[in-house]
Coordinates of C-alpha atoms in Angstrom, one line a residue:
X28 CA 72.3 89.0 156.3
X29 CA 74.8 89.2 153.3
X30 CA 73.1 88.1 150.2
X31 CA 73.9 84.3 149.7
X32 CA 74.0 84.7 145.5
X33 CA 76.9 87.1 145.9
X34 CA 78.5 84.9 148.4
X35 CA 78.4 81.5 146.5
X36 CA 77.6 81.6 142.8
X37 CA 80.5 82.7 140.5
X38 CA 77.9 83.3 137.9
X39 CA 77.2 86.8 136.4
X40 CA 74.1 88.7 135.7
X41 CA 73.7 91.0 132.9
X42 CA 72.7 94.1 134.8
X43 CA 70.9 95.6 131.9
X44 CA 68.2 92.7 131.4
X45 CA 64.5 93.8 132.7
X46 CA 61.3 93.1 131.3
X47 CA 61.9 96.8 130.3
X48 CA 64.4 95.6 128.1
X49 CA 62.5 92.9 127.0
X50 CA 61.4 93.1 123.6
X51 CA 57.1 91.8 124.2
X52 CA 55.8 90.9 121.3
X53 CA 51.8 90.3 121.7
X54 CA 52.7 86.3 121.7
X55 CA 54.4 87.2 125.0
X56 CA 52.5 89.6 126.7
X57 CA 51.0 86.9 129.2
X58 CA 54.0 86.0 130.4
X59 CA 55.6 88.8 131.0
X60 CA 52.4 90.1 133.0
X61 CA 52.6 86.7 134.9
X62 CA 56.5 87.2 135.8
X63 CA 55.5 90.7 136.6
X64 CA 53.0 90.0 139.4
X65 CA 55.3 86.7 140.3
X66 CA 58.9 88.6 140.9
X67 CA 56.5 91.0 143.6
X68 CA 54.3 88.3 144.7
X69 CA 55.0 86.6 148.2
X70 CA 53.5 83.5 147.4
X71 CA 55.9 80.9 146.4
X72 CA 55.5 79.8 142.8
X73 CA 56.9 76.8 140.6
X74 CA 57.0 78.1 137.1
X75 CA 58.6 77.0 133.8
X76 CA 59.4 78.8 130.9
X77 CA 59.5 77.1 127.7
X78 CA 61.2 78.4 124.0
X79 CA 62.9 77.0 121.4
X80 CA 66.8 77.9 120.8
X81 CA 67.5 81.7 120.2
X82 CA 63.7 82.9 122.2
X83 CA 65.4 84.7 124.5
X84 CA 65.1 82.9 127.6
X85 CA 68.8 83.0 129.6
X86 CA 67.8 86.8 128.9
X87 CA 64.4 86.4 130.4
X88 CA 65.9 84.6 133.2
X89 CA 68.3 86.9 134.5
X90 CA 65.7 89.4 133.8
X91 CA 63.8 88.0 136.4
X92 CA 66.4 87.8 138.5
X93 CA 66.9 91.6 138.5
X94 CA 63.1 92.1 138.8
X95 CA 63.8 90.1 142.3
X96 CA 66.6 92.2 143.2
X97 CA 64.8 95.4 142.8
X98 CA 62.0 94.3 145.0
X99 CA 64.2 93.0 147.6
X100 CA 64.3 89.8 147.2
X101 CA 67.5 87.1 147.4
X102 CA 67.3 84.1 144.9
X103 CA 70.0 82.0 143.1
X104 CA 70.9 82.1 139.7
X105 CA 72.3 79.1 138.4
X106 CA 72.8 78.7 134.4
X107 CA 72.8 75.1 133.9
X108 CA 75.5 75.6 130.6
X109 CA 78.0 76.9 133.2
X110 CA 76.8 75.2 136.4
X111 CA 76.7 71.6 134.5
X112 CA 80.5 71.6 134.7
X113 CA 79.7 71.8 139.1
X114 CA 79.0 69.1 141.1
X115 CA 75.2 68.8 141.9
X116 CA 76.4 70.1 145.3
X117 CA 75.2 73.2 143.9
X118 CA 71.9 72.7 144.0
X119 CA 72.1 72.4 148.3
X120 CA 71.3 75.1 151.0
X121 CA 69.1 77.3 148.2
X122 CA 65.8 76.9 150.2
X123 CA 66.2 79.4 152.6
X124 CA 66.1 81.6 150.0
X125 CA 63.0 83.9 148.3
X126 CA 63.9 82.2 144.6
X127 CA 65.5 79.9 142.6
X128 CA 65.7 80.4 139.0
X129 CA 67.4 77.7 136.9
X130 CA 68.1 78.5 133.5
X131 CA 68.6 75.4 130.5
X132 CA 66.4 72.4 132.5
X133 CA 67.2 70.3 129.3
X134 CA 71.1 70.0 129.8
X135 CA 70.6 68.3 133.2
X136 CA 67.2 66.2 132.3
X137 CA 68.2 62.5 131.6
X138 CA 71.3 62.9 134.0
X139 CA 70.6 60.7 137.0
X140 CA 72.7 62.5 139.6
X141 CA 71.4 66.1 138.7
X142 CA 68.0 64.8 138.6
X143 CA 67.7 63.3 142.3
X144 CA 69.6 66.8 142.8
X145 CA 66.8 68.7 141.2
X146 CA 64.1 66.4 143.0
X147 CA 65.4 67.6 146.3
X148 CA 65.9 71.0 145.4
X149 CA 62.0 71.0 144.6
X150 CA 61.0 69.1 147.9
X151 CA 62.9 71.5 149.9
X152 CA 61.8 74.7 148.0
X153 CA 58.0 73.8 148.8
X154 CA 58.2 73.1 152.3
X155 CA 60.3 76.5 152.8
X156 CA 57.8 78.5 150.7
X157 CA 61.0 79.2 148.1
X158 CA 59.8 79.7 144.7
X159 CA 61.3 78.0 141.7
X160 CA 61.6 79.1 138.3
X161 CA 63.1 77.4 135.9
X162 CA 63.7 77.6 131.8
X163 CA 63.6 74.6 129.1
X164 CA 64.5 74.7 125.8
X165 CA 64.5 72.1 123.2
X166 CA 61.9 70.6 121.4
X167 CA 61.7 67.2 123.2
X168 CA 58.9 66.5 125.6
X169 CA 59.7 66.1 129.6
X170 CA 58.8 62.2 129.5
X171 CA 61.0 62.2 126.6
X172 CA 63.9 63.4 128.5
X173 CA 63.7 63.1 132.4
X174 CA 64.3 59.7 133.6
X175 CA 63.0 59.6 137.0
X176 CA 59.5 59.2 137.6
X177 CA 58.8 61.3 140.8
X178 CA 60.8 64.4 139.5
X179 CA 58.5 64.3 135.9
X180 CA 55.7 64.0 138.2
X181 CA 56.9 67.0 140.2
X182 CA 57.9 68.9 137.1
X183 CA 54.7 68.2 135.5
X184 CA 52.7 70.1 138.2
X185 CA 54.4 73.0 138.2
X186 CA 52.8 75.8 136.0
X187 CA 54.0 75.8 132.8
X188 CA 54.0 79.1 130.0
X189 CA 55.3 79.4 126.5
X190 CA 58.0 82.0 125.4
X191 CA 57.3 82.6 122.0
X192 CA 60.6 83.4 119.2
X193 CA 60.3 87.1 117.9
X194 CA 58.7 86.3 114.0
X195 CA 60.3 87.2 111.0
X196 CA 57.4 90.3 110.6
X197 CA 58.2 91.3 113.7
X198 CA 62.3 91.2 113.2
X199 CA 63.1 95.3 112.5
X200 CA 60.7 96.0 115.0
X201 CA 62.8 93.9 117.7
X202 CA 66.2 94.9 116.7
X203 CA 65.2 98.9 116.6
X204 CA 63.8 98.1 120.0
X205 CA 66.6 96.3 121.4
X206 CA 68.9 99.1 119.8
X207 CA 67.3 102.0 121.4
X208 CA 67.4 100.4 124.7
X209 CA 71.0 99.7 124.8
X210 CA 71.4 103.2 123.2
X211 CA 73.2 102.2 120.1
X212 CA 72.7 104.2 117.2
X213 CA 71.2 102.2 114.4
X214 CA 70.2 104.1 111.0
X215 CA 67.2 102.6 109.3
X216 CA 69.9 101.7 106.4
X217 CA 72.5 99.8 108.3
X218 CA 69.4 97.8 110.2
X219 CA 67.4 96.5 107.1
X220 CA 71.0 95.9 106.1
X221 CA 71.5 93.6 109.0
X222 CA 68.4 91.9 108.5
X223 CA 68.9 91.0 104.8
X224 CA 72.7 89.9 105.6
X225 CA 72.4 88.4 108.6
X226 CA 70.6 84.7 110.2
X227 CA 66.8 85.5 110.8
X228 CA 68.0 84.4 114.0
X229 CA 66.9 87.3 116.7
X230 CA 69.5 86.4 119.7
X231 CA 72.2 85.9 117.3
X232 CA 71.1 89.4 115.6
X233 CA 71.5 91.1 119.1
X234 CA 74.9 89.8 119.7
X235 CA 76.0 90.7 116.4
X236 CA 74.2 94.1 117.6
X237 CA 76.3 94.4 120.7
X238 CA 79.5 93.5 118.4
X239 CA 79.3 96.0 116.5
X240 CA 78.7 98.7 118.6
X241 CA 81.8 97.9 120.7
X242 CA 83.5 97.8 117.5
X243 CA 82.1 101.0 116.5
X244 CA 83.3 102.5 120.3
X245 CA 86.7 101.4 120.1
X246 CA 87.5 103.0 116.4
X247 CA 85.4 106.0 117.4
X248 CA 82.9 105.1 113.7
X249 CA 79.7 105.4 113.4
X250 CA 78.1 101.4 113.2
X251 CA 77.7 101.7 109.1
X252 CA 77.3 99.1 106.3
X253 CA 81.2 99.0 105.7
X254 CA 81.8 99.2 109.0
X255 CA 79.2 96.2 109.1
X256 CA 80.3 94.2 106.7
X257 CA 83.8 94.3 108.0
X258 CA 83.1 93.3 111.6
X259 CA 80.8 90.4 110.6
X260 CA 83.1 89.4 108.1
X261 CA 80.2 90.0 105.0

């Protein structure tokens, strides 16, 4: 059987996201042992993960998606930001499969078509033992948001866990992390620069990261602070 997520979603997976590559700090070490024993369990689960803006959880998400692959497993991914733009036609024929994983919940709450959509989705992922993970961010409630009654009801039942934003004392430690595991080279001096330069923000700190190693690679320089400064435009 060919694998239906190469077959019908246009959306890509970074290849190099993995709970290996996922920077745990303590805050998050439930999780990720709960993801763990969920992406190899053959139970079907309904899980949410929920983070603020910038937690890392699109990164989580397709983390878990890889996690799935590697154990043999075919699931959907479907990024609400890029899926939103779909019709909710999207959502159909995904039960047959081991997993769903939804990624940005919030952009598709309040939204009356995508929500009978998603209230289906869940009704036919539990009767064909399909597990369901899906991401929220935001900082509004569910009953804030979700309009329909029997999907917050639903939604509400489903097991719910925190993903907790990397903290300011724990910001050199991340980004050394993250830098070693997509084998940048990152001096000590050029990463405390970043850090007192740059947004405290961690996700935007990565892609800056990511930047300017690509930058670095295609002028054949070492990432350093002028090199820094020039690429981020300090």
């Amino acid at each position: 059987m060919n694998n239906p997520t190469q077959l019908i979603f246009p959306f890509q997976i970074n290849q190099k996201a993995s709970f290996k590559n996922f920077f745990c700090s303590p805050d998050n070490s439930e999780l990720i042992s709960r993801l763990s024993e969920l992406v190899i369990s053959k139970n079907a689960d309904e899980l949410i993960i929920n983070g603020v803006e910038g937690s890392g959880k699109s990164f989580l998400m397709q983390a878990i998606c890889n996690e799935l692959s590697a154990s043999g497993k075919q699931f959907a991914f479907i990024p609400m930001n890029k899926a939103i733009n779909m019709g909710v036609e999207i959502f159909q024929n995904l039960a047959s499969l081991d997993a769903v994983c939804v990624d940005d919940l919030q952009l598709i709450l309040s939204k009356g078509e995508w929500e009978i959509a998603l209230f289906n989705l869940i009704n036919e992922c539990q009767q064909s033992n399909c597990s369901l993970i899906l991401s929220l961010g935001g900082n509004q409630s569910l009953e804030e948001i979700a309009q329909l009654p029997d999907l917050l009801s639903r939604i509400k039942r489903m097991e719910f866990m925190k993903l907790k934003a990397v903290q300011d004392e724990s910001l050199n430690q991340a980004l050394d992390f993250v830098s070693q595991q997509l084998d940048i080279n990152l001096e000590k001096a050029e990463l405390e620069f970043l850090l007192k330069h740059q947004t405290r923000d961690f996700s935007i700190l990565v892609d800056n990261l990511i930047s300017l190693d690509k930058q670095a690679a295609s002028l054949k320089r070492k990432i350093t602070i002028p090199l820094i400064k020039e690429t981020l435009n300090l």
